[in-house]
Short mmCIF file of C-alpha atoms in Angstrom, two decimals:
data_model
loop_
_atom_site.label_atom_id
_atom_site.label_comp_id
_atom_site.label_asym_id
_atom_site.label_seq_id
_atom_site.Cartn_x
_atom_site.Cartn_y
_atom_site.Cartn_z
CA UNK A 274 0.27 0.02 0.01
CA UNK A 275 1.61 3.42 -1.18
CA UNK A 276 1.86 6.13 1.30
CA UNK A 277 -0.81 9.19 0.69
CA UNK A 278 0.07 11.97 -1.36
CA UNK A 279 0.10 14.53 1.59
CA UNK A 280 2.46 12.18 3.52
CA UNK A 281 4.74 12.02 0.74
CA UNK A 282 5.47 15.60 1.02
CA UNK A 283 5.82 15.94 4.62
CA UNK A 284 7.88 12.67 4.20
CA UNK A 285 10.24 14.02 1.56
CA UNK A 286 10.25 17.66 3.51
CA UNK A 287 11.72 15.94 6.59
CA UNK A 288 14.53 13.99 4.60
CA UNK A 289 15.44 17.41 2.86
CA UNK A 290 15.24 18.93 6.31
CA UNK A 291 17.39 16.43 8.25
CA UNK A 292 20.26 16.21 4.87
CA UNK A 293 20.66 20.03 5.06
CA UNK A 294 21.35 19.73 8.64
CA UNK A 295 23.53 16.82 8.55
CA UNK A 296 25.64 18.76 5.83
CA UNK A 297 26.07 21.98 7.89
CA UNK A 298 26.63 20.60 11.17
CA UNK A 299 27.45 16.99 11.06
CA UNK A 300 29.10 15.97 8.20
CA UNK A 301 32.22 13.89 7.99
CA UNK A 302 35.45 15.62 8.64
CA UNK A 303 38.40 14.73 5.86
CA UNK A 304 41.49 16.32 5.76
CA UNK A 305 42.89 17.84 1.93
CA UNK A 306 45.23 15.47 1.72
CA UNK A 307 42.44 12.79 2.54
CA UNK A 308 40.17 14.32 0.56
CA UNK A 309 43.26 14.28 -2.42
CA UNK A 310 43.77 10.88 -1.60
CA UNK A 311 39.83 9.88 -2.31
CA UNK A 312 40.20 10.74 -6.09
CA UNK A 313 37.34 13.17 -6.00
CA UNK A 314 35.74 14.37 -9.45
CA UNK A 315 36.16 18.16 -8.83
CA UNK A 316 36.40 18.41 -12.58
CA UNK A 317 33.30 17.17 -13.23
CA UNK A 318 31.91 20.24 -14.48
CA UNK A 319 27.96 19.08 -14.78
CA UNK A 320 25.19 20.21 -12.84
CA UNK A 321 25.83 19.59 -9.07
CA UNK A 322 23.57 20.19 -5.87
CA UNK A 323 20.75 18.52 -4.92
CA UNK A 324 17.09 19.00 -6.31
CA UNK A 325 14.21 20.46 -4.18
CA UNK A 326 12.04 17.84 -2.61
CA UNK A 327 8.96 19.39 -4.27
CA UNK A 328 11.01 19.38 -7.63
CA UNK A 329 11.57 15.58 -7.31
CA UNK A 330 8.00 14.77 -5.88
CA UNK A 331 7.17 16.11 -9.65
CA UNK A 332 9.48 13.95 -11.26
CA UNK A 333 8.40 10.91 -9.01
CA UNK A 334 4.97 11.55 -10.08
CA UNK A 335 5.75 11.13 -13.95
CA UNK A 336 7.59 7.99 -13.15
CA UNK A 337 4.62 6.62 -11.75
CA UNK A 338 6.37 6.06 -8.27
CA UNK A 339 4.02 6.77 -5.91
CA UNK A 340 0.15 6.58 -5.75
CA UNK A 341 0.16 2.72 -6.63
CA UNK A 342 1.72 3.61 -9.94
CA UNK A 343 5.15 1.69 -9.48
CA UNK A 344 5.12 -2.24 -9.93
CA UNK A 345 5.83 -4.35 -6.73
CA UNK A 346 9.25 -5.12 -8.44
CA UNK A 347 10.07 -1.67 -9.24
CA UNK A 348 13.71 -0.84 -8.70
CA UNK A 349 15.10 2.73 -8.75
CA UNK A 350 18.60 3.87 -9.56
CA UNK A 351 20.11 7.09 -9.62
CA UNK A 352 23.46 7.30 -12.04
CA UNK A 353 25.63 9.88 -10.07
CA UNK A 354 24.09 9.82 -6.47
CA UNK A 355 26.41 12.28 -5.13
CA UNK A 356 25.28 12.47 -1.17
CA UNK A 357 22.38 10.19 -1.87
CA UNK A 358 19.46 12.40 -1.43
CA UNK A 359 17.54 11.03 -4.37
CA UNK A 360 18.05 7.56 -3.39
CA UNK A 361 16.57 8.22 -0.06
CA UNK A 362 13.55 10.36 -1.70
CA UNK A 363 12.94 6.97 -3.51
CA UNK A 364 13.62 4.68 -0.49
CA UNK A 365 10.66 6.79 1.52
CA UNK A 366 8.20 5.88 -1.14
CA UNK A 367 8.67 2.38 -0.65
CA UNK A 368 10.75 1.80 -3.74
CA UNK A 369 14.00 0.05 -3.05
CA UNK A 370 17.10 2.00 -4.66
CA UNK A 371 20.21 2.04 -5.57
CA UNK A 372 22.82 4.84 -6.20
CA UNK A 373 26.33 5.02 -7.44
CA UNK A 374 28.91 7.47 -7.98
CA UNK A 375 32.71 7.76 -8.87
CA UNK A 376 33.60 10.31 -6.17
CA UNK A 377 34.86 8.27 -2.88
CA UNK A 378 34.15 11.31 -1.11
CA UNK A 379 30.49 12.15 -1.59
CA UNK A 380 29.98 8.22 -1.56
CA UNK A 381 31.01 8.11 2.18
CA UNK A 382 29.00 10.97 2.84
CA UNK A 383 25.94 9.12 1.58
CA UNK A 384 26.70 6.43 4.13
CA UNK A 385 26.82 8.84 7.00
CA UNK A 386 23.54 10.60 5.73
CA UNK A 387 21.86 7.38 5.64
CA UNK A 388 23.08 6.18 8.97
CA UNK A 389 21.89 9.73 10.31
CA UNK A 390 18.26 9.25 8.65
CA UNK A 391 17.80 5.96 10.21
CA UNK A 392 18.89 7.29 13.51
CA UNK A 393 16.76 10.34 13.34
CA UNK A 394 13.54 8.37 11.95
CA UNK A 395 13.61 4.76 11.60
CA UNK A 396 10.23 4.92 9.46
CA UNK A 397 11.69 7.71 7.04
CA UNK A 398 13.12 4.54 4.46
CA UNK A 399 10.65 2.41 3.78
CA UNK A 400 12.59 0.24 1.13
CA UNK A 401 16.31 -0.87 1.21
CA UNK A 402 18.75 2.38 -0.17
CA UNK A 403 21.84 1.01 -1.66
CA UNK A 404 24.73 3.48 -2.12
CA UNK A 405 27.87 2.52 -3.94
CA UNK A 406 31.38 3.49 -5.57
CA UNK A 407 31.42 2.83 -9.29
CA UNK A 408 32.15 4.43 -12.47
CA UNK A 409 29.53 5.13 -15.29
CA UNK A 410 31.80 4.24 -17.97
CA UNK A 411 32.71 0.86 -16.04
CA UNK A 412 29.11 -0.44 -14.96
CA UNK A 413 27.85 -2.56 -18.00
CA UNK A 414 24.08 -3.01 -16.68
CA UNK A 415 21.28 -1.60 -14.57
CA UNK A 416 19.33 -4.46 -14.52
CA UNK A 417 17.03 -5.26 -12.93
CA UNK A 418 16.54 -1.82 -12.35
CA UNK A 419 13.03 -0.16 -13.69
CA UNK A 420 13.37 3.56 -13.56
CA UNK A 421 16.61 5.22 -13.69
CA UNK A 422 17.51 8.85 -12.82
CA UNK A 423 20.56 11.13 -13.71
CA UNK A 424 21.96 14.74 -13.82
CA UNK A 425 24.23 15.27 -16.56
CA UNK A 426 26.94 17.13 -17.30
CA UNK A 427 29.39 17.22 -20.65
CA UNK A 428 28.70 15.04 -23.79
CA UNK A 429 30.87 12.04 -22.96
CA UNK A 430 28.91 11.80 -19.92
CA UNK A 431 25.47 11.96 -21.41
CA UNK A 432 26.70 9.34 -24.14
CA UNK A 433 28.08 6.73 -21.44
CA UNK A 434 24.75 7.37 -19.52
CA UNK A 435 22.43 7.04 -22.41
CA UNK A 436 24.33 3.39 -23.61
CA UNK A 437 24.10 1.85 -20.22
CA UNK A 438 20.60 2.59 -19.85
CA UNK A 439 20.11 1.86 -23.29
CA UNK A 440 21.46 -1.70 -22.68
CA UNK A 441 19.45 -2.22 -19.95
CA UNK A 442 16.41 -3.63 -20.84
CA UNK A 443 14.55 -3.74 -17.64
CA UNK A 444 14.79 -0.04 -17.52
CA UNK A 445 11.28 1.05 -18.77
CA UNK A 446 11.71 5.05 -17.37
CA UNK A 447 14.33 7.36 -17.26
CA UNK A 448 14.68 10.83 -16.23
CA UNK A 449 17.46 12.66 -17.24
CA UNK A 450 18.40 16.62 -16.39
CA UNK A 451 20.68 18.06 -18.74
CA UNK A 452 21.84 21.85 -19.21
CA UNK A 453 21.32 21.28 -22.82
CA UNK A 454 18.75 19.06 -24.55
CA UNK A 455 20.95 19.10 -27.58
CA UNK A 456 23.09 16.45 -25.73
CA UNK A 457 19.97 13.77 -25.20
CA UNK A 458 19.27 14.62 -28.87
CA UNK A 459 22.73 13.91 -30.16
CA UNK A 460 22.69 10.39 -28.03
CA UNK A 461 19.27 9.14 -29.35
CA UNK A 462 17.17 9.84 -26.27
CA UNK A 463 15.03 12.69 -27.74
CA UNK A 464 13.13 12.88 -30.98
CA UNK A 465 10.82 15.03 -32.58
CA UNK A 466 8.76 12.22 -34.11
CA UNK A 467 8.47 10.14 -30.62
CA UNK A 468 5.94 11.57 -28.25
CA UNK A 469 6.57 9.44 -25.43
CA UNK A 470 8.84 12.10 -23.64
CA UNK A 471 7.29 14.70 -21.10
CA UNK A 472 9.18 17.82 -20.32
CA UNK A 473 9.14 19.26 -16.73
CA UNK A 474 10.49 22.82 -16.57
CA UNK A 475 11.36 24.52 -13.53
CA UNK A 476 13.33 21.52 -11.91
CA UNK A 477 15.21 23.72 -9.27
CA UNK A 478 18.47 23.14 -6.96
CA UNK A 479 18.24 23.77 -3.14
CA UNK A 480 21.15 25.75 -2.76
CA UNK A 481 21.38 27.78 -6.16
CA UNK A 482 18.30 28.27 -6.86
CA UNK A 483 19.18 26.87 -10.49
CA UNK A 484 16.29 25.61 -12.56
CA UNK A 485 16.45 23.03 -14.93
CA UNK A 486 14.55 21.13 -17.60
CA UNK A 487 13.56 17.35 -16.81
CA UNK A 488 13.00 14.88 -19.44
CA UNK A 489 11.01 12.01 -18.46
CA UNK A 490 11.74 9.24 -21.26
CA UNK A 491 9.82 6.12 -22.22
CA UNK A 492 12.58 3.54 -23.07
CA UNK A 493 10.61 2.30 -25.86
CA UNK A 494 12.29 -0.80 -28.39
CA UNK A 495 13.11 1.92 -31.22
CA UNK A 496 14.32 4.66 -28.97
CA UNK A 497 16.54 1.94 -27.40
CA UNK A 498 17.72 0.73 -30.63
CA UNK A 499 18.42 4.51 -31.46
CA UNK A 500 20.32 5.04 -29.01
CA UNK A 501 22.65 1.87 -28.94
CA UNK A 502 22.76 2.87 -32.71
CA UNK A 503 24.11 6.29 -32.08
CA UNK A 504 26.34 5.97 -28.86
CA UNK A 505 28.40 2.76 -30.28
CA UNK A 506 31.43 4.93 -29.62
CA UNK A 507 30.94 5.69 -26.01
CA UNK A 508 34.13 3.94 -23.84
CA UNK A 509 33.00 1.09 -22.27
CA UNK A 510 35.18 -1.25 -19.80
CA UNK A 511 34.58 -4.12 -17.81
CA UNK A 512 32.47 -4.33 -14.58
CA UNK A 513 33.79 -2.88 -11.45
CA UNK A 514 33.84 -6.57 -9.54
CA UNK A 515 32.13 -5.05 -6.46
CA UNK A 516 29.35 -3.72 -8.37
CA UNK A 517 26.20 -5.90 -8.55
CA UNK A 518 22.49 -4.46 -8.95
CA UNK A 519 20.81 -7.94 -8.89
#
């Protein structure tokens, strides 16, 4: 049984406030040398930061992830999960969620945040929230994930992520946020003749207040094949041995 819509807003808002408080007052402390040793991804250059709870609620709405829309076996994956906020939002809705990021520092922060949420309110996370360190260029499949999400940056990241999503046949819905829709178009994710894309404008970030556009993409067989053909050049390596989404 899904939680009521008003309870969704209350719960997501509470997670948001707890995480804001955590990051401001109780984040894990590392020296600059330790920070550098973690191989942090400071040169990423893409969209960074956290999405406001209300904006993420709109995205989940379109993905059919609450109100009974999600199937019992749904699995949500956040590609480039950062501090884990979106993963925690999904877990609050009762959807098992996985997030992975290449930045060891933010992955450690996400572990810390998960423990903080559990100690603050054991009922906030209604499903498993798994956080991993992994590189999108090395992960070969997201299966059995059914819903995927990503904040995009430079074009190479768009192509690699699009290829990963298209290669994972279990993924039915993909929510993508990018500074430029042209990158999604070039990766084969958007097509003017394909009406199975919902555009959500005004997706707002928590600190900067910047607004972006989210594209809720139905991964139909024609779109999947188009992406696979378009992004065949994207660099792929072996699956990292400690990454398993099953």
